[in-house]
PDB file of C-alpha atoms in Angstrom:
ATOM      1  CA  ASN A1404     -10.016  -2.413 -14.699  1.00 81.00           C
ATOM      2  CA  VAL A1405     -12.866  -1.588 -17.082  1.00 83.00           C
ATOM      3  CA  CYS A1406     -15.169  -0.977 -14.107  1.00 81.00           C
ATOM      4  CA  PHE A1407     -12.937   1.837 -12.849  1.00 84.00           C
ATOM      5  CA  ILE A1408     -13.327   3.739 -16.108  1.00 82.00           C
ATOM      6  CA  GLY A1409     -17.079   3.083 -16.386  1.00 81.00           C
ATOM      7  CA  GLY A1410     -17.828   6.810 -16.351  1.00 80.00           C
ATOM      8  CA  GLU A1411     -15.689   7.286 -19.467  1.00 81.00           C
ATOM      9  CA  ILE A1412     -17.271   4.457 -21.489  1.00 86.00           C
ATOM     10  CA  ARG A1413     -20.083   4.780 -24.012  1.00 88.00           C
ATOM     11  CA  GLU A1414     -23.064   2.617 -23.081  1.00 88.00           C
ATOM     12  CA  PRO A1415     -21.425   1.082 -19.993  1.00 86.00           C
ATOM     13  CA  GLY A1416     -24.436  -1.177 -19.393  1.00 83.00           C
ATOM     14  CA  LYS A1417     -23.586  -3.073 -22.584  1.00 87.00           C
ATOM     15  CA  THR A1418     -19.869  -2.425 -22.952  1.00 90.00           C
ATOM     16  CA  ILE A1419     -18.672  -3.439 -19.467  1.00 89.00           C
ATOM     17  CA  PRO A1420     -20.295  -6.918 -19.364  1.00 88.00           C
ATOM     18  CA  ARG A1421     -19.080  -7.623 -22.905  1.00 91.00           C
ATOM     19  CA  ALA A1422     -15.544  -6.478 -22.050  1.00 91.00           C
ATOM     20  CA  VAL A1423     -15.445  -8.560 -18.862  1.00 91.00           C
ATOM     21  CA  LEU A1424     -16.812 -11.747 -20.454  1.00 92.00           C
ATOM     22  CA  LEU A1425     -14.739 -11.394 -23.626  1.00 95.00           C
ATOM     23  CA  SER A1426     -11.519 -10.744 -21.707  1.00 93.00           C
ATOM     24  CA  ILE A1427     -12.148 -13.767 -19.459  1.00 94.00           C
ATOM     25  CA  ALA A1428     -12.670 -15.959 -22.534  1.00 97.00           C
ATOM     26  CA  VAL A1429      -9.601 -14.625 -24.388  1.00 97.00           C
ATOM     27  CA  VAL A1430      -7.314 -14.922 -21.345  1.00 94.00           C
ATOM     28  CA  ALA A1431      -8.588 -18.440 -20.610  1.00 97.00           C
ATOM     29  CA  VAL A1432      -7.913 -19.589 -24.187  1.00 97.00           C
ATOM     30  CA  LEU A1433      -4.447 -18.002 -24.234  1.00 94.00           C
ATOM     31  CA  TYR A1434      -3.590 -19.496 -20.832  1.00 91.00           C
ATOM     32  CA  ILE A1435      -4.715 -22.997 -21.880  1.00 94.00           C
ATOM     33  CA  CYS A1436      -2.745 -22.729 -25.142  1.00 92.00           C
ATOM     34  CA  MET A1437       0.354 -21.583 -23.238  1.00 87.00           C
ATOM     35  CA  ASN A1438       0.115 -24.484 -20.780  1.00 86.00           C
ATOM     36  CA  VAL A1439      -0.440 -27.036 -23.557  1.00 89.00           C
ATOM     37  CA  SER A1440       2.599 -25.604 -25.373  1.00 86.00           C
ATOM     38  CA  VAL A1441       4.762 -25.818 -22.263  1.00 84.00           C
ATOM     39  CA  LEU A1442       3.632 -29.372 -21.460  1.00 85.00           C
ATOM     40  CA  GLY A1443       4.422 -30.366 -25.039  1.00 84.00           C
ATOM     41  CA  VAL A1444       8.076 -29.493 -24.479  1.00 83.00           C
ATOM     42  CA  ILE A1445       8.643 -29.862 -20.718  1.00 80.00           C
ATOM     43  CA  PRO A1446       6.896 -32.847 -19.095  1.00 78.00           C
ATOM     44  CA  ALA A1447       4.866 -32.090 -15.959  1.00 75.00           C
ATOM     45  CA  HIS A1448       7.048 -34.330 -13.754  1.00 75.00           C
ATOM     46  CA  ALA A1449      10.181 -32.413 -14.839  1.00 71.00           C
ATOM     47  CA  MET A1450       8.768 -29.041 -13.754  1.00 68.00           C
ATOM     48  CA  GLY A1451       9.058 -29.841 -10.075  1.00 63.00           C
ATOM     49  CA  LYS A1452      12.684 -30.909 -10.394  1.00 63.00           C
ATOM     50  CA  GLY A1453      14.872 -27.828 -10.418  1.00 59.00           C
ATOM     51  CA  ILE A1454      12.791 -25.734 -12.846  1.00 60.00           C
ATOM     52  CA  VAL A1455      11.544 -22.569 -11.172  1.00 60.00           C
ATOM     53  CA  ALA A1456       7.954 -21.760 -12.133  1.00 59.00           C
ATOM     54  CA  GLU A1457       8.897 -18.242 -13.279  1.00 61.00           C
ATOM     55  CA  THR A1458      11.341 -19.594 -15.887  1.00 77.00           C
ATOM     56  CA  VAL A1459       9.200 -22.341 -17.437  1.00 82.00           C
ATOM     57  CA  VAL A1460       8.198 -20.405 -20.576  1.00 83.00           C
ATOM     58  CA  SER A1461      11.751 -19.153 -21.142  1.00 84.00           C
ATOM     59  CA  ARG A1462      13.109 -22.706 -20.819  1.00 83.00           C
ATOM     60  CA  MET A1463      10.456 -23.999 -23.206  1.00 85.00           C
ATOM     61  CA  VAL A1464      11.376 -21.389 -25.831  1.00 88.00           C
ATOM     62  CA  ALA A1465      15.089 -22.080 -25.308  1.00 87.00           C
ATOM     63  CA  ALA A1466      14.509 -25.806 -25.866  1.00 85.00           C
ATOM     64  CA  THR A1467      12.402 -25.141 -28.963  1.00 87.00           C
ATOM     65  CA  PHE A1468      13.954 -22.109 -30.684  1.00 90.00           C
ATOM     66  CA  GLY A1469      17.312 -21.618 -28.958  1.00 90.00           C
ATOM     67  CA  PRO A1470      18.715 -19.401 -26.199  1.00 90.00           C
ATOM     68  CA  ALA A1471      18.602 -16.146 -28.205  1.00 93.00           C
ATOM     69  CA  MET A1472      14.848 -16.463 -28.686  1.00 92.00           C
ATOM     70  CA  ALA A1473      14.474 -17.314 -24.982  1.00 90.00           C
ATOM     71  CA  VAL A1474      16.054 -13.947 -24.130  1.00 91.00           C
ATOM     72  CA  VAL A1475      13.592 -12.194 -26.467  1.00 93.00           C
ATOM     73  CA  VAL A1476      10.613 -13.998 -24.896  1.00 90.00           C
ATOM     74  CA  THR A1477      11.887 -13.230 -21.379  1.00 90.00           C
ATOM     75  CA  CYS A1478      12.129  -9.534 -22.293  1.00 93.00           C
ATOM     76  CA  LEU A1479       8.579  -9.668 -23.689  1.00 92.00           C
ATOM     77  CA  ILE A1480       7.360 -11.261 -20.441  1.00 88.00           C
ATOM     78  CA  MET A1481       9.040  -8.459 -18.449  1.00 90.00           C
ATOM     79  CA  TRP A1482       7.532  -5.859 -20.796  1.00 94.00           C
ATOM     80  CA  THR A1483       4.082  -7.417 -20.251  1.00 91.00           C
ATOM     81  CA  ALA A1484       4.563  -7.279 -16.477  1.00 88.00           C
ATOM     82  CA  PHE A1485       5.457  -3.578 -16.634  1.00 89.00           C
ATOM     83  CA  SER A1486       2.528  -2.915 -18.988  1.00 92.00           C
ATOM     84  CA  SER A1487       0.207  -4.673 -16.559  1.00 89.00           C
ATOM     85  CA  VAL A1488       1.395  -2.492 -13.671  1.00 87.00           C
ATOM     86  CA  PHE A1489       1.004   0.629 -15.832  1.00 89.00           C
ATOM     87  CA  ALA A1490      -2.536  -0.379 -16.883  1.00 89.00           C
ATOM     88  CA  LEU A1491      -3.489  -1.069 -13.258  1.00 88.00           C
ATOM     89  CA  LEU A1492      -2.106   2.301 -12.147  1.00 90.00           C
ATOM     90  CA  MET A1493      -4.038   4.070 -14.912  1.00 90.00           C
ATOM     91  CA  GLY A1494      -7.242   2.234 -13.994  1.00 89.00           C
ATOM     92  CA  TYR A1495      -6.942   2.616 -10.231  1.00 89.00           C
ATOM     93  CA  SER A1496      -6.122   6.318 -10.565  1.00 92.00           C
ATOM     94  CA  ARG A1497      -9.752   6.785 -11.667  1.00 91.00           C
ATOM     95  CA  VAL A1498     -11.056   5.715  -8.222  1.00 89.00           C
ATOM     96  CA  PRO A1499      -9.746   8.642  -6.103  1.00 92.00           C
ATOM     97  CA  TYR A1500     -10.331  10.912  -9.118  1.00 93.00           C
ATOM     98  CA  ALA A1501     -14.028   9.986  -9.312  1.00 90.00           C
ATOM     99  CA  ALA A1502     -14.404  10.211  -5.523  1.00 90.00           C
ATOM    100  CA  ALA A1503     -12.846  13.686  -5.577  1.00 93.00           C
ATOM    101  CA  LEU A1504     -15.182  14.778  -8.392  1.00 90.00           C
ATOM    102  CA  ASP A1505     -18.156  13.668  -6.291  1.00 90.00           C
ATOM    103  CA  GLY A1506     -16.831  15.620  -3.295  1.00 91.00           C
ATOM    104  CA  ASN A1507     -16.056  12.467  -1.291  1.00 90.00           C
ATOM    105  CA  TYR A1508     -12.257  12.802  -1.366  1.00 91.00           C
ATOM    106  CA  PHE A1509      -9.511  15.431  -1.379  1.00 94.00           C
ATOM    107  CA  ARG A1510     -10.102  17.966  -4.194  1.00 94.00           C
ATOM    108  CA  ILE A1511      -6.497  17.721  -5.434  1.00 94.00           C
ATOM    109  CA  PHE A1512      -7.231  14.193  -6.709  1.00 95.00           C
ATOM    110  CA  ALA A1513      -9.764  15.645  -9.186  1.00 94.00           C
ATOM    111  CA  HIS A1514      -6.964  17.547 -10.965  1.00 94.00           C
ATOM    112  CA  LEU A1515      -6.497  16.686 -14.648  1.00 92.00           C
ATOM    113  CA  HIS A1516      -3.314  17.022 -16.679  1.00 93.00           C
ATOM    114  CA  PRO A1517      -3.682  20.278 -18.674  1.00 93.00           C
ATOM    115  CA  LYS A1518      -2.722  18.730 -22.029  1.00 93.00           C
ATOM    116  CA  ARG A1519      -3.327  14.968 -21.770  1.00 90.00           C
ATOM    117  CA  ASN A1520      -6.566  15.167 -19.748  1.00 87.00           C
ATOM    118  CA  PHE A1521      -5.869  12.304 -17.301  1.00 88.00           C
ATOM    119  CA  PRO A1522      -5.950  12.435 -13.463  1.00 92.00           C
ATOM    120  CA  ASP A1523      -2.268  13.270 -13.020  1.00 93.00           C
ATOM    121  CA  PHE A1524      -2.140  13.854  -9.261  1.00 95.00           C
ATOM    122  CA  SER A1525      -4.075  10.659  -8.555  1.00 94.00           C
ATOM    123  CA  LEU A1526      -1.756   8.702 -10.851  1.00 94.00           C
ATOM    124  CA  LEU A1527       1.387  10.133  -9.204  1.00 95.00           C
ATOM    125  CA  ALA A1528       0.039   9.445  -5.691  1.00 95.00           C
ATOM    126  CA  LEU A1529      -0.739   5.812  -6.518  1.00 92.00           C
ATOM    127  CA  GLY A1530       2.639   5.432  -8.223  1.00 92.00           C
ATOM    128  CA  ALA A1531       4.359   6.732  -5.071  1.00 94.00           C
ATOM    129  CA  VAL A1532       2.456   4.237  -2.914  1.00 90.00           C
ATOM    130  CA  ALA A1533       3.393   1.417  -5.319  1.00 88.00           C
ATOM    131  CA  ILE A1534       7.070   2.428  -5.073  1.00 90.00           C
ATOM    132  CA  VAL A1535       6.920   2.242  -1.266  1.00 91.00           C
ATOM    133  CA  PHE A1536       5.514  -1.300  -1.476  1.00 87.00           C
ATOM    134  CA  CYS A1537       8.524  -2.346  -3.577  1.00 88.00           C
ATOM    135  CA  PHE A1538      10.657  -2.185  -0.424  1.00 93.00           C
ATOM    136  CA  PHE A1539       8.663  -4.951   1.288  1.00 92.00           C
ATOM    137  CA  ARG A1540       8.900  -8.693   0.741  1.00 91.00           C
ATOM    138  CA  LEU A1541       6.521 -10.006  -1.927  1.00 86.00           C
ATOM    139  CA  VAL A1542       4.799 -12.346   0.538  1.00 88.00           C
ATOM    140  CA  GLN A1543       4.054  -9.406   2.866  1.00 89.00           C
ATOM    141  CA  VAL A1544       2.736  -7.275   0.001  1.00 88.00           C
ATOM    142  CA  ILE A1545       0.456 -10.026  -1.312  1.00 86.00           C
ATOM    143  CA  ALA A1546      -0.918 -10.779   2.175  1.00 86.00           C
ATOM    144  CA  ALA A1547      -1.527  -7.068   2.856  1.00 86.00           C
ATOM    145  CA  LEU A1548      -3.183  -6.509  -0.526  1.00 84.00           C
ATOM    146  CA  VAL A1549      -5.472  -9.519  -0.092  1.00 84.00           C
ATOM    147  CA  VAL A1550      -6.634  -8.279   3.313  1.00 86.00           C
ATOM    148  CA  ILE A1551      -6.947  -4.642   2.207  1.00 86.00           C
ATOM    149  CA  ARG A1552      -8.891  -5.481  -0.955  1.00 84.00           C
ATOM    150  CA  ILE A1553     -11.218  -7.908   0.797  1.00 87.00           C
ATOM    151  CA  VAL A1554     -12.006  -5.508   3.654  1.00 87.00           C
ATOM    152  CA  LEU A1555     -12.069  -2.188   1.771  1.00 84.00           C
ATOM    153  CA  GLN A1556     -13.392  -3.295  -1.598  1.00 84.00           C
ATOM    154  CA  TYR A1557     -14.992  -6.714  -1.895  1.00 87.00           C
ATOM    155  CA  LEU A1558     -16.909  -6.799   1.404  1.00 91.00           C
ATOM    156  CA  LEU A1559     -18.084  -3.213   1.027  1.00 90.00           C
ATOM    157  CA  GLN A1560     -19.211  -3.840  -2.567  1.00 88.00           C
ATOM    158  CA  GLN A1561     -21.477  -6.694  -1.487  1.00 91.00           C
ATOM    159  CA  VAL A1562     -22.936  -4.664   1.384  1.00 93.00           C
ATOM    160  CA  GLY A1563     -23.232  -1.630  -0.919  1.00 90.00           C
ATOM    161  CA  VAL A1564     -25.275  -3.523  -3.525  1.00 88.00           C
ATOM    162  CA  ILE A1565     -27.765  -4.651  -0.882  1.00 92.00           C
ATOM    163  CA  VAL A1566     -27.979  -1.253   0.866  1.00 93.00           C
ATOM    164  CA  LEU A1567     -28.390   0.588  -2.458  1.00 89.00           C
ATOM    165  CA  ARG A1568     -31.266  -1.638  -3.524  1.00 90.00           C
ATOM    166  CA  ILE A1569     -32.989  -1.159  -0.157  1.00 92.00           C
ATOM    167  CA  ARG A1570     -32.512   2.624   0.015  1.00 93.00           C
ATOM    168  CA  ARG A1571     -33.004   3.474  -3.681  1.00 91.00           C
ATOM    169  CA  PRO A1572     -35.335   0.882  -5.217  1.00 89.00           C
ATOM    170  CA  GLU A1573     -36.440   3.361  -7.918  1.00 90.00           C
ATOM    171  CA  MET A1574     -32.875   3.938  -9.182  1.00 88.00           C
ATOM    172  CA  PRO A1575     -32.370   2.834 -12.828  1.00 85.00           C
ATOM    173  CA  ARG A1576     -30.029  -0.144 -13.072  1.00 81.00           C
ATOM    174  CA  PRO A1577     -28.364  -1.028 -16.388  1.00 76.00           C
ATOM    175  CA  PHE A1578     -27.286  -4.457 -15.026  1.00 74.00           C
ATOM    176  CA  ARG A1579     -29.543  -7.294 -13.869  1.00 77.00           C
ATOM    177  CA  LEU A1580     -28.323  -9.296 -10.886  1.00 79.00           C
ATOM    178  CA  TRP A1581     -29.758 -12.779 -11.288  1.00 85.00           C
ATOM    179  CA  PHE A1582     -31.050 -14.551  -8.155  1.00 91.00           C
ATOM    180  CA  TYR A1583     -30.667 -11.405  -6.021  1.00 89.00           C
ATOM    181  CA  PRO A1584     -29.781 -11.316  -3.049  1.00 91.00           C
ATOM    182  CA  LEU A1585     -28.070 -14.710  -3.280  1.00 94.00           C
ATOM    183  CA  PRO A1586     -24.930 -13.626  -5.280  1.00 92.00           C
ATOM    184  CA  PRO A1587     -23.858 -10.808  -2.913  1.00 93.00           C
ATOM    185  CA  LEU A1588     -24.597 -12.945   0.150  1.00 95.00           C
ATOM    186  CA  LEU A1589     -22.566 -15.879  -1.229  1.00 95.00           C
ATOM    187  CA  ALA A1590     -19.733 -13.523  -2.221  1.00 93.00           C
ATOM    188  CA  LEU A1591     -19.822 -11.972   1.262  1.00 92.00           C
ATOM    189  CA  ALA A1592     -19.560 -15.412   2.880  1.00 94.00           C
ATOM    190  CA  GLY A1593     -16.733 -16.426   0.513  1.00 92.00           C
ATOM    191  CA  PHE A1594     -14.679 -13.290   1.110  1.00 90.00           C
ATOM    192  CA  LEU A1595     -15.131 -13.578   4.878  1.00 91.00           C
ATOM    193  CA  PHE A1596     -13.964 -17.193   4.692  1.00 91.00           C
ATOM    194  CA  ILE A1597     -10.840 -16.184   2.720  1.00 86.00           C
ATOM    195  CA  LEU A1598     -10.156 -13.311   5.117  1.00 83.00           C
ATOM    196  CA  PHE A1599     -10.365 -15.388   8.290  1.00 86.00           C
ATOM    197  CA  SER A1600      -8.657 -18.467   6.846  1.00 83.00           C
ATOM    198  CA  ARG A1601      -5.590 -16.353   5.932  1.00 66.00           C
ATOM    199  CA  THR A1602      -5.222 -14.769   9.390  1.00 58.00           C
TER     200      THR A1602
END
């Protein structure tokens, strides 16, 4: 998400890599701690027997602190899920907004809220699209999103990096891409493999 708001960040060349690496480390530590905590209460062999994956943490808290605390933790998990969706909507709303500012998308998407100074039309449009997707089965949504993101984002990013370096070699670059062009070529091959193995 931090990449979508790169234009609003001070010193993005330093801040974005730090934010990405730090968030990966923090999430990894939290995830490992959560799994160790769960396995300390619910044995791994018991998880496959009647315990739905989505309720594991709630069951662990219920077994440790009682059912009332399990309800609190379940509400916090739901709150986190909603917060995640809100953060993603806020981040993704910057994409059509930035494209509209550059003249590459409909001008209405460049509109900012008069008081709060955020891309309101872009945010509402993405929210409307997200609401429409709520009427489909989760498996269909995930499959569609994987294909759409691979084709429209990941593949084009790899091609874009290579084309940009060929066409604009003099352009200042705040990030160094080690072993260029190997990383984009490997990523391109990996995303194509995922795309064709899913279809």
